[in-house]
Short mmCIF file of C-alpha atoms in Angstrom, two decimals:
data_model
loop_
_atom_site.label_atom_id
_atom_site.label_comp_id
_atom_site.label_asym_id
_atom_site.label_seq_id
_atom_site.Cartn_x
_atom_site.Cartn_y
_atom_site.Cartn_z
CA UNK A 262 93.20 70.66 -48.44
CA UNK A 263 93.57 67.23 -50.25
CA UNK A 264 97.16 66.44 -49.00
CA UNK A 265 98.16 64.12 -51.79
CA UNK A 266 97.38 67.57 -54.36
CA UNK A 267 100.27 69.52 -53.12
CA UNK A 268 104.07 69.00 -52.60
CA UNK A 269 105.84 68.64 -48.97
CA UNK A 270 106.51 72.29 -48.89
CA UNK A 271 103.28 73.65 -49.87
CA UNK A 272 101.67 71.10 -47.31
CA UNK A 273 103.78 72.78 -44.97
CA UNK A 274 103.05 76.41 -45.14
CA UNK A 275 99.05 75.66 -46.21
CA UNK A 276 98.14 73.75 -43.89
CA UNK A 277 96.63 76.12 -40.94
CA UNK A 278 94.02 76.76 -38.87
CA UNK A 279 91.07 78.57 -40.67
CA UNK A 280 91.06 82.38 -40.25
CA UNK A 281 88.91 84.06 -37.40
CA UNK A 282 86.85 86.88 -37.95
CA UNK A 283 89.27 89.21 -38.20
CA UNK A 284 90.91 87.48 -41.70
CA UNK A 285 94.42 87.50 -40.30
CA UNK A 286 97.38 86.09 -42.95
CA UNK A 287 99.31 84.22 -39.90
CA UNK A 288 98.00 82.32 -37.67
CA UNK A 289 97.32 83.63 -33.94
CA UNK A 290 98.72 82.11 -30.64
CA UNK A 291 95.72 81.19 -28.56
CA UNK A 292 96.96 81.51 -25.34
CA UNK A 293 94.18 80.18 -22.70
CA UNK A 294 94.45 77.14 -20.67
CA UNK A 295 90.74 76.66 -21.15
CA UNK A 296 87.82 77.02 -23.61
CA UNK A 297 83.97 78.44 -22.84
CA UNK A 298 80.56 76.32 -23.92
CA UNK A 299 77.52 77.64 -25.24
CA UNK A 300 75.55 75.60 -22.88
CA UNK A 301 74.85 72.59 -20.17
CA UNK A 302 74.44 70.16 -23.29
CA UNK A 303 77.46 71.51 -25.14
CA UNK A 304 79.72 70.92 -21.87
CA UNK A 305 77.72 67.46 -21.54
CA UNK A 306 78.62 66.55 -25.36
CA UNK A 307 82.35 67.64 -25.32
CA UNK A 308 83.29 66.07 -22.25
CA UNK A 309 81.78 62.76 -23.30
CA UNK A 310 84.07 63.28 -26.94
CA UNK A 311 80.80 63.24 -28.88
CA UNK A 312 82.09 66.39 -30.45
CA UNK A 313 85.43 67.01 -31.94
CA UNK A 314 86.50 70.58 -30.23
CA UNK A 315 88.72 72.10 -27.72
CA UNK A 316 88.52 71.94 -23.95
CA UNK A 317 91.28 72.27 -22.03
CA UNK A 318 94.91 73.15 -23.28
CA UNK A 319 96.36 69.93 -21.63
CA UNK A 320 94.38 67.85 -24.31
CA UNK A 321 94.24 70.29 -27.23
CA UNK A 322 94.31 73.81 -28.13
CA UNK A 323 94.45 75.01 -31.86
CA UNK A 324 97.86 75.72 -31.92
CA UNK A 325 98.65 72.39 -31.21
CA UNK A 326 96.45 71.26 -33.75
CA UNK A 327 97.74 72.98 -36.25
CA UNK A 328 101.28 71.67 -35.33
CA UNK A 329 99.94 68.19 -34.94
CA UNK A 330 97.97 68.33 -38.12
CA UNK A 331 100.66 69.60 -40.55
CA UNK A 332 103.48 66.83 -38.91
CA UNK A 333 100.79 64.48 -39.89
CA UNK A 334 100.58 65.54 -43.49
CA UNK A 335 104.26 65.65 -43.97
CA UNK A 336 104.77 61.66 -42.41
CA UNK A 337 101.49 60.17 -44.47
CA UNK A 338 99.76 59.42 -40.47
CA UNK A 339 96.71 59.29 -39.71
CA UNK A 340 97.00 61.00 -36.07
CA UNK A 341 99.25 62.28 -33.28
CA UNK A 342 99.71 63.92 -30.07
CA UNK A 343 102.16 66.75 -29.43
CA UNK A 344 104.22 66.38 -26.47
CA UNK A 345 106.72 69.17 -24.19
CA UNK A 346 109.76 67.59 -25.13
CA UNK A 347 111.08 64.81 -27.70
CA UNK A 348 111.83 62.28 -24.24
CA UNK A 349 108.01 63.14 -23.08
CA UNK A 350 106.93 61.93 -26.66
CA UNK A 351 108.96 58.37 -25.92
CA UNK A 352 108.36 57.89 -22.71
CA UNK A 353 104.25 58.73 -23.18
CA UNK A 354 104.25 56.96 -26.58
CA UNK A 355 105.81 53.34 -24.82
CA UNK A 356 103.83 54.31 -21.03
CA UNK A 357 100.55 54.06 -23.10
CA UNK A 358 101.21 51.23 -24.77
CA UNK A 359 102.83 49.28 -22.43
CA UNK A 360 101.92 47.18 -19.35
CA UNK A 361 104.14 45.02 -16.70
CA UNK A 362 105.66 41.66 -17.85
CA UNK A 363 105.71 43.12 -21.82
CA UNK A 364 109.45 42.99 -23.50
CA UNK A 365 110.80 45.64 -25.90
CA UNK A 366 113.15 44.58 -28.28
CA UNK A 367 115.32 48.08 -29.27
CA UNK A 368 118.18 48.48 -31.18
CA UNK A 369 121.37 48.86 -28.58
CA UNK A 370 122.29 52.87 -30.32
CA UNK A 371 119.14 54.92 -29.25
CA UNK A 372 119.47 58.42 -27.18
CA UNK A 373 121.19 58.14 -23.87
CA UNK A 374 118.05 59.22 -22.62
CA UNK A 375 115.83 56.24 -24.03
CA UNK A 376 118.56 53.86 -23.00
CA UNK A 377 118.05 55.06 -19.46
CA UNK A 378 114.00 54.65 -19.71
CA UNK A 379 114.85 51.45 -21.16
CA UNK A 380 117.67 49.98 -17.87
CA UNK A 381 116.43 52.16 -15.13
CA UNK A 382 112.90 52.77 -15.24
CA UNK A 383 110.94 50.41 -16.85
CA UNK A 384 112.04 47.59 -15.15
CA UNK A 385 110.66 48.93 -12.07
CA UNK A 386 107.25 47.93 -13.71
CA UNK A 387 108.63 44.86 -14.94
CA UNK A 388 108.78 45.61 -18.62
CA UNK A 389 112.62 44.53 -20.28
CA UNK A 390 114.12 45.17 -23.03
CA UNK A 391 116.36 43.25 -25.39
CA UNK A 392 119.23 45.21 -27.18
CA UNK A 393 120.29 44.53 -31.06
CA UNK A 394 123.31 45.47 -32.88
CA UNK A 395 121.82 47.24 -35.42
CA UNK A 396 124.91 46.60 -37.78
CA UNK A 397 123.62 42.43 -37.08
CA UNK A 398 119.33 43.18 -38.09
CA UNK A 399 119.56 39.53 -38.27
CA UNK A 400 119.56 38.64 -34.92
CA UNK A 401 116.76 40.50 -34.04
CA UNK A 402 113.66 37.85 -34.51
CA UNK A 403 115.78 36.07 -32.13
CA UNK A 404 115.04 38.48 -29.40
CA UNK A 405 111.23 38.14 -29.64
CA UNK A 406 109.38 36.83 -27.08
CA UNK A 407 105.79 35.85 -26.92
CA UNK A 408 105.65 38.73 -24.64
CA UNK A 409 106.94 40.93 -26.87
CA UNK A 410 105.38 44.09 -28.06
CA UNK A 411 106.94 47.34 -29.29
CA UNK A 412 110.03 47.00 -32.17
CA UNK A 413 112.02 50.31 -31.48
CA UNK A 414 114.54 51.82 -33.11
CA UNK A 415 116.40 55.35 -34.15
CA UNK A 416 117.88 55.71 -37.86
CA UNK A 417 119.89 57.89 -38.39
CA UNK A 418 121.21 56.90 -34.60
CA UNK A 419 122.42 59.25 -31.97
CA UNK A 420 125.44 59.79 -31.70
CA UNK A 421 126.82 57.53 -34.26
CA UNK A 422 124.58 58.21 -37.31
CA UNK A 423 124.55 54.16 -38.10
CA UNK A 424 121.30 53.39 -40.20
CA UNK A 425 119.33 50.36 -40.33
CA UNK A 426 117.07 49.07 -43.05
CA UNK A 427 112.88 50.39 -42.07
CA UNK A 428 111.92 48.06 -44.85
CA UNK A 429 113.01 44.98 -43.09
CA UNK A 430 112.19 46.33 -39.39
CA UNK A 431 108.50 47.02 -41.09
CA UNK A 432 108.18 43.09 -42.12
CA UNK A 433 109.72 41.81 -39.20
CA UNK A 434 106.63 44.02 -36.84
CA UNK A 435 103.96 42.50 -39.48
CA UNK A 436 105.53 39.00 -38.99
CA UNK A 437 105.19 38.81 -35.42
CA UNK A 438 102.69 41.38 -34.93
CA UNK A 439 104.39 43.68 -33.27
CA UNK A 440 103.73 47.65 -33.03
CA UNK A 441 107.08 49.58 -34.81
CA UNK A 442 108.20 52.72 -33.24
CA UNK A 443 110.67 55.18 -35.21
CA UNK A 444 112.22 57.88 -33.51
CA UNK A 445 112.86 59.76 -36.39
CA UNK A 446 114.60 62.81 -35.11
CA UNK A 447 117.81 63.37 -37.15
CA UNK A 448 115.73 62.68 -40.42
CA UNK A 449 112.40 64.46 -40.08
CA UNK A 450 109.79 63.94 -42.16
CA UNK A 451 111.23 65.87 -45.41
CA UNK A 452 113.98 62.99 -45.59
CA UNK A 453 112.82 60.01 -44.57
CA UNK A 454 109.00 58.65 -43.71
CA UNK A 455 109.17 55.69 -41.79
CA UNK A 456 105.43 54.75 -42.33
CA UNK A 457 105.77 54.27 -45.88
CA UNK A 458 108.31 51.10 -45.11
CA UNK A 459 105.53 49.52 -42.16
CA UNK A 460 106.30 52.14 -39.05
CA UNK A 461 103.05 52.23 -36.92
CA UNK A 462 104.13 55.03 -34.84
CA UNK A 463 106.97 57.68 -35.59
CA UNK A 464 108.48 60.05 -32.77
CA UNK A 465 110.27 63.16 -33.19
CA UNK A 466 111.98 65.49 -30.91
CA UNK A 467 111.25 68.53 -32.23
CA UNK A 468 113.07 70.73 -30.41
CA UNK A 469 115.79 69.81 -33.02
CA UNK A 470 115.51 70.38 -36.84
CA UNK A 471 111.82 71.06 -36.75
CA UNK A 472 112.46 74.18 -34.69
CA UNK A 473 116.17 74.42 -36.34
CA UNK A 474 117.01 77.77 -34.06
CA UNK A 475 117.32 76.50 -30.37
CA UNK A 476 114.66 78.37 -28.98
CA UNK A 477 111.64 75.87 -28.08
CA UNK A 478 111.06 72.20 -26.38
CA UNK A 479 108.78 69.95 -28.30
CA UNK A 480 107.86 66.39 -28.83
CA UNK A 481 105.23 65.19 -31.36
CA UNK A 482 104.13 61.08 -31.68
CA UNK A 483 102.05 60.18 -34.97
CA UNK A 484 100.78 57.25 -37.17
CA UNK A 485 98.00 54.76 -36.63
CA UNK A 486 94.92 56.58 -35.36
CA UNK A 487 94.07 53.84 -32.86
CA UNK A 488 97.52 53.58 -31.32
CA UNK A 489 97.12 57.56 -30.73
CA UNK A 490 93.90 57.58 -29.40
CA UNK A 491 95.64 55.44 -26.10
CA UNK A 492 98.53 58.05 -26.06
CA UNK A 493 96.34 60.64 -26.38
CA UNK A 494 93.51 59.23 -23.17
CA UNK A 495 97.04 58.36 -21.45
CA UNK A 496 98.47 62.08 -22.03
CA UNK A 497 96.03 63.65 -21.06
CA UNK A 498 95.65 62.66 -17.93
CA UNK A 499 99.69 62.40 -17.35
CA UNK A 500 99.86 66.03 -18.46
CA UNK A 501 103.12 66.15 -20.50
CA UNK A 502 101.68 68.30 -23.06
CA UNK A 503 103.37 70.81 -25.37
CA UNK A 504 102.30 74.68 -24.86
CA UNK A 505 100.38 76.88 -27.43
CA UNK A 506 103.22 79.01 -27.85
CA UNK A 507 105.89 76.23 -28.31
CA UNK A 508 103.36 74.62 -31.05
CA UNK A 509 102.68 78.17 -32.91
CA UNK A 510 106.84 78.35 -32.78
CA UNK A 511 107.24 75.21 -34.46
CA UNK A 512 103.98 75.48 -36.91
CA UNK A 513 105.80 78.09 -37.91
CA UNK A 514 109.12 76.56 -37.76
CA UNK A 515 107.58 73.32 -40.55
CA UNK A 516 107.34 76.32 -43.17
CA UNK A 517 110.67 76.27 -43.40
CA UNK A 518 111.83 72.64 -42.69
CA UNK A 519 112.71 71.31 -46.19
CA UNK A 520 114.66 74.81 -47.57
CA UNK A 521 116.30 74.27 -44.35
CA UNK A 522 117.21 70.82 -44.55
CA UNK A 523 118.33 71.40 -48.27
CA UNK A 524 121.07 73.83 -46.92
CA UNK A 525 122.19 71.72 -43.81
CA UNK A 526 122.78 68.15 -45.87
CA UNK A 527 124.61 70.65 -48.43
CA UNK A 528 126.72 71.61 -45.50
CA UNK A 529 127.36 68.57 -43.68
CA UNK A 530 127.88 66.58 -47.01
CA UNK A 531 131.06 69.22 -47.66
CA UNK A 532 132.08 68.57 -44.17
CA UNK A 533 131.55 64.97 -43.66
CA UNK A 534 133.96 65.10 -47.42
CA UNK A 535 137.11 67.26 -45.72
CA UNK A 536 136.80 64.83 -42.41
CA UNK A 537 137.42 61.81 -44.76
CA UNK A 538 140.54 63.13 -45.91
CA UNK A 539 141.85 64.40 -42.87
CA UNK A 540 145.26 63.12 -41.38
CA UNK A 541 143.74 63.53 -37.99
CA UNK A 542 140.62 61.68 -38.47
CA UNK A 543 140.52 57.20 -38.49
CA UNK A 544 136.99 57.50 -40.04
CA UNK A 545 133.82 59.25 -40.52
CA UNK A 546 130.17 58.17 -40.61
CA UNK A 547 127.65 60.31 -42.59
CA UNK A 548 124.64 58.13 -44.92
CA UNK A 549 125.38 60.04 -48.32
CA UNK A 550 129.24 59.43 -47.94
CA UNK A 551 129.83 56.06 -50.23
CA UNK A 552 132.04 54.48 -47.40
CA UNK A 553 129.12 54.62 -44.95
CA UNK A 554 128.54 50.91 -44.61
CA UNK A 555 124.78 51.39 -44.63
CA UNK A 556 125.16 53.55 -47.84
CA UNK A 557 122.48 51.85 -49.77
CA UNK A 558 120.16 51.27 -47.12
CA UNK A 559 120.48 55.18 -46.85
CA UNK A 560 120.26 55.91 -50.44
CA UNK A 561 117.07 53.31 -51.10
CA UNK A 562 115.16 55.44 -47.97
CA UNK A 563 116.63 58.71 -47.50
CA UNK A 564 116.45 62.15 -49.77
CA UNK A 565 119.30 63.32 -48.28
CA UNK A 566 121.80 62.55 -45.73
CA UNK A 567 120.77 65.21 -42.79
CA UNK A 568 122.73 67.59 -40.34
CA UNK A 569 124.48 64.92 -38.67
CA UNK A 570 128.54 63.80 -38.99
CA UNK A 571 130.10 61.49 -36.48
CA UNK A 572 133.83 61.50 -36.98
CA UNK A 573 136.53 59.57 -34.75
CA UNK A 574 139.12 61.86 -33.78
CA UNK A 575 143.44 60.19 -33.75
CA UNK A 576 144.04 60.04 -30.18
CA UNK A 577 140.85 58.75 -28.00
CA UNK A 578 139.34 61.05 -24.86
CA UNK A 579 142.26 63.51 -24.52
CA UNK A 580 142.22 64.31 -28.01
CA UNK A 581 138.42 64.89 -28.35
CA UNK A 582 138.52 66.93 -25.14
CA UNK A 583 141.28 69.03 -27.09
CA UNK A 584 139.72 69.22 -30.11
CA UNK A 585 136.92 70.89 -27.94
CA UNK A 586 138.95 73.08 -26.65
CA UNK A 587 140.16 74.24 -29.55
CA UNK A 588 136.48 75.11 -31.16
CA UNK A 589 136.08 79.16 -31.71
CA UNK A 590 133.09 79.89 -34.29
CA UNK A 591 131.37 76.32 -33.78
CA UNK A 592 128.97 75.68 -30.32
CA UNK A 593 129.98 73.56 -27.62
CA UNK A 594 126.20 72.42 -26.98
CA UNK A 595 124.56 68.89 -26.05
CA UNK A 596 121.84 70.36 -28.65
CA UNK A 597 121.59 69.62 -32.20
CA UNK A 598 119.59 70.83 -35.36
CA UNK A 599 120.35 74.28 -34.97
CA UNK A 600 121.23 77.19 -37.24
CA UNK A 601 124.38 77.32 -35.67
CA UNK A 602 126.96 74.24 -35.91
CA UNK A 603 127.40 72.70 -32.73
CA UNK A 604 130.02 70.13 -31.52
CA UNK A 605 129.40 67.28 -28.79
CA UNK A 606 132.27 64.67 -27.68
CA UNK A 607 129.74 61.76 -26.28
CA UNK A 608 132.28 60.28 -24.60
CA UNK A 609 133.08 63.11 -22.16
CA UNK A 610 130.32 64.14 -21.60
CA UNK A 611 126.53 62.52 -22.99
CA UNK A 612 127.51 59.25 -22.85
CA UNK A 613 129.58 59.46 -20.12
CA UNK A 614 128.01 57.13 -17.58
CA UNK A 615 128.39 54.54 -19.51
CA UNK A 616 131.35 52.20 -19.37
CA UNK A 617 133.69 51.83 -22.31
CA UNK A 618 131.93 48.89 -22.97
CA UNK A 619 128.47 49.94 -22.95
CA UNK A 620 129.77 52.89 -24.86
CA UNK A 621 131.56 50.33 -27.62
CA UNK A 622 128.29 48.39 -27.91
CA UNK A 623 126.58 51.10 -29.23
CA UNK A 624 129.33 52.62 -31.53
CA UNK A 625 130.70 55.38 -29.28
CA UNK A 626 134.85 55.32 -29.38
CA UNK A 627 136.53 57.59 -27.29
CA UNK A 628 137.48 59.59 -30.01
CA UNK A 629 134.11 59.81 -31.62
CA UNK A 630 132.95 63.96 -32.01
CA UNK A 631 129.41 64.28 -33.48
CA UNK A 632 128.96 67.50 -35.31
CA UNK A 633 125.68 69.18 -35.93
CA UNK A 634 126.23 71.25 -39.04
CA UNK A 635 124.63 73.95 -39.21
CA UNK A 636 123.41 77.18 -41.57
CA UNK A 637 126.75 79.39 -41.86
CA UNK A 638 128.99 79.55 -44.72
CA UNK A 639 130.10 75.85 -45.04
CA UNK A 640 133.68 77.14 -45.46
CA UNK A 641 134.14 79.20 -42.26
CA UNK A 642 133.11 75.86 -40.17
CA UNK A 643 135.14 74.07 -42.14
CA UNK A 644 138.17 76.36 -41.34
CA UNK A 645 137.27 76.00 -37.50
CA UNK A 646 137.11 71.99 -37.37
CA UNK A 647 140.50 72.09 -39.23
CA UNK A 648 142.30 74.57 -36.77
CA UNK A 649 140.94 72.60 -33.84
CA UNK A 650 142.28 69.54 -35.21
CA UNK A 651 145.62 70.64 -35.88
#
């Protein structure tokens, strides 16, 4: 297939492996850790990557190909490496790219998780990182160093859903030559494609929207075809590779992605809409609502305004942990992207190692409640949130 003949959604239920002998519609799982050579010269060839084919399921196996390929189409890159989880896919991605006495500069609201690589681990190998308000994108050239290397930052952001401006990250990188990394997780490809505004890598977890039921980890990296090629020669002897069956899951899982994501911004939209007028609620950040303060940033690189809506509850900690308490059809889940709705108060419990402060710094208020909206009738979760916040 020529991707730029056919639409996102026919990209992502045509593109697929080519049919075996047997002419099946759907694809198979191809579950074997390992692959067979026709001779001493074949083994000789593929080992020394003079031929393009499968080896070893820890490097590649057609099922992740597939997955890999069809992410690829649907983000305009040129290559990328599927990963176990969306924290295996960010750790690999900056490992392999990385090396001691390089700097990071990162906007200060990224996954608790990436904070953590970020202030606990990688300065064990002496590589830092410099934090920026991503509500201030001017003070980020500031931050760069001549050992500076990797630009990294989230939009939509976790937990708060703040967005910044990929545009203006894009021509900082070029400026100063530095490699851009997107996690684009909350967005996925169908709403927002960072490499079109100068991303050089983009990093999903897909265990989130891209699966969209809650049944399968995954991580995928992709973009410039050179930057992959040292993730891929640094993953696969690390090992953090994603299964066949979790890639056939969420092959499958793309054929549905942008119906899906249709029906959850529809959702949260209506939600993020009854929050805003609630006598319970100081404010609420979602990118399609007009009082978002990155609204046009949103609008100028977003189709739609995804799953997410962070809302700050009257009444700090106690409050949210009430509010929780109070939930009946919604989940209580640290997950997100799901079918099913699911409620998280970061304060009391993901974010919760971090002081107030920290927790300030990166747009987390006591009474913040991030709500993944899911698939059911938008009215019943409405009727839920408003009980629990009476």
């Amino acid at each position: 297939m020529n991707d730029q003949e056919f639409g996102f959604e026919t990209q992502a239920i045509r593109n697929q492996l080519e049919r075996t002998q047997y002419l099946e519609h759907s694809v198979p799982l191809y579950l074997t850790s390992s692959f067979v050579f026709e001779d001493a010269e074949d083994m000789r060839a593929s080992f020394a990557e003079e031929k393009d084919r499968n080896i070893y399921s820890r490097y590649s196996n057609p099922n992740t190909n597939e997955f890999v390929d069809k992410v690829c189409a649907m983000e305009g890159a040129a290559a990328g490496f599927a990963f176990a989880s969306g924290m295996a896919a960010v750790y690999s991605t900056l490992a392999a790219l990385l090396k001691s006495g390089d700097h990071i500069v990162s906007s200060s609201s990224v996954f608790g998780a990436t904070h953590s690589l970020f202030i606990n681990y990688f300065p064990k190998w002496n590589i830092e990182t410099s934090y920026f308000d991503i509500n201030k994108p001017e003070t980020i050239e500031g931050l760069i160093t001549p050992d500076t290397k990797i630009l990294f930052a989230e939009s939509p952001t976790n937990p708060a859903v703040d967005i910044i401006d990929l545009e203006l990250l894009g021509n900082i990188a070029k400026k100063h030559n530095l490699i851009l990394v997107i996690d684009n997780c909350f967005a996925t490809p169908y709403l927002q494609q960072p490499i079109k505004w100068g991303a050089h890598l983009v990093v999903h977890s897909a265990t989130k929207l891209m699966d969209g039921q809650g049944r399968v980890l995954g991580g995928i990296t992709v973009g410039d075809a050179e930057l992959i090629q040292k993730i891929y020669l640094f993953s696969r002897l690390t090992g953090p590779s994603l299964s066949p069956f979790n890639a056939w899951v969420l092959s499958k899982s793309l054929e549905t992605l942008a119906i899906r994501l249709d029906r959850h911004c529809e959702n949260a939209l209506k939600v993020a809409e009854f929050l805003e007028n609630h006598p319970h609620v100081n404010k609420v950040k979602y990118p399609f609502l007009k009082s978002h303060p990155q609204y046009e940033i949103a609008q100028k690189q977003m189709k739609l305004g995804g799953n997410i809506v962070a809302f700050e509850i009257k009444g700090g900690l106690e409050a949210g942990r009430a509010f929780l308490d109070k939930i009946k059809l919604c989940s209580l889940s640290p997950n997100l992207g799901d079918t099913r709705t699911i409620v998280t108060h970061p304060a009391s419990t993901t974010h919760s190692k971090l002081s107030v402060d920290e927790r300030l710094a990166v747009s987390i208020t006591d009474g913040l409640v991030r709500v993944s909206v899911g698939l059911e009738t938008v009215k019943d979760v409405i009727a839920d949130l408003e009980q629990a916040l009476s």
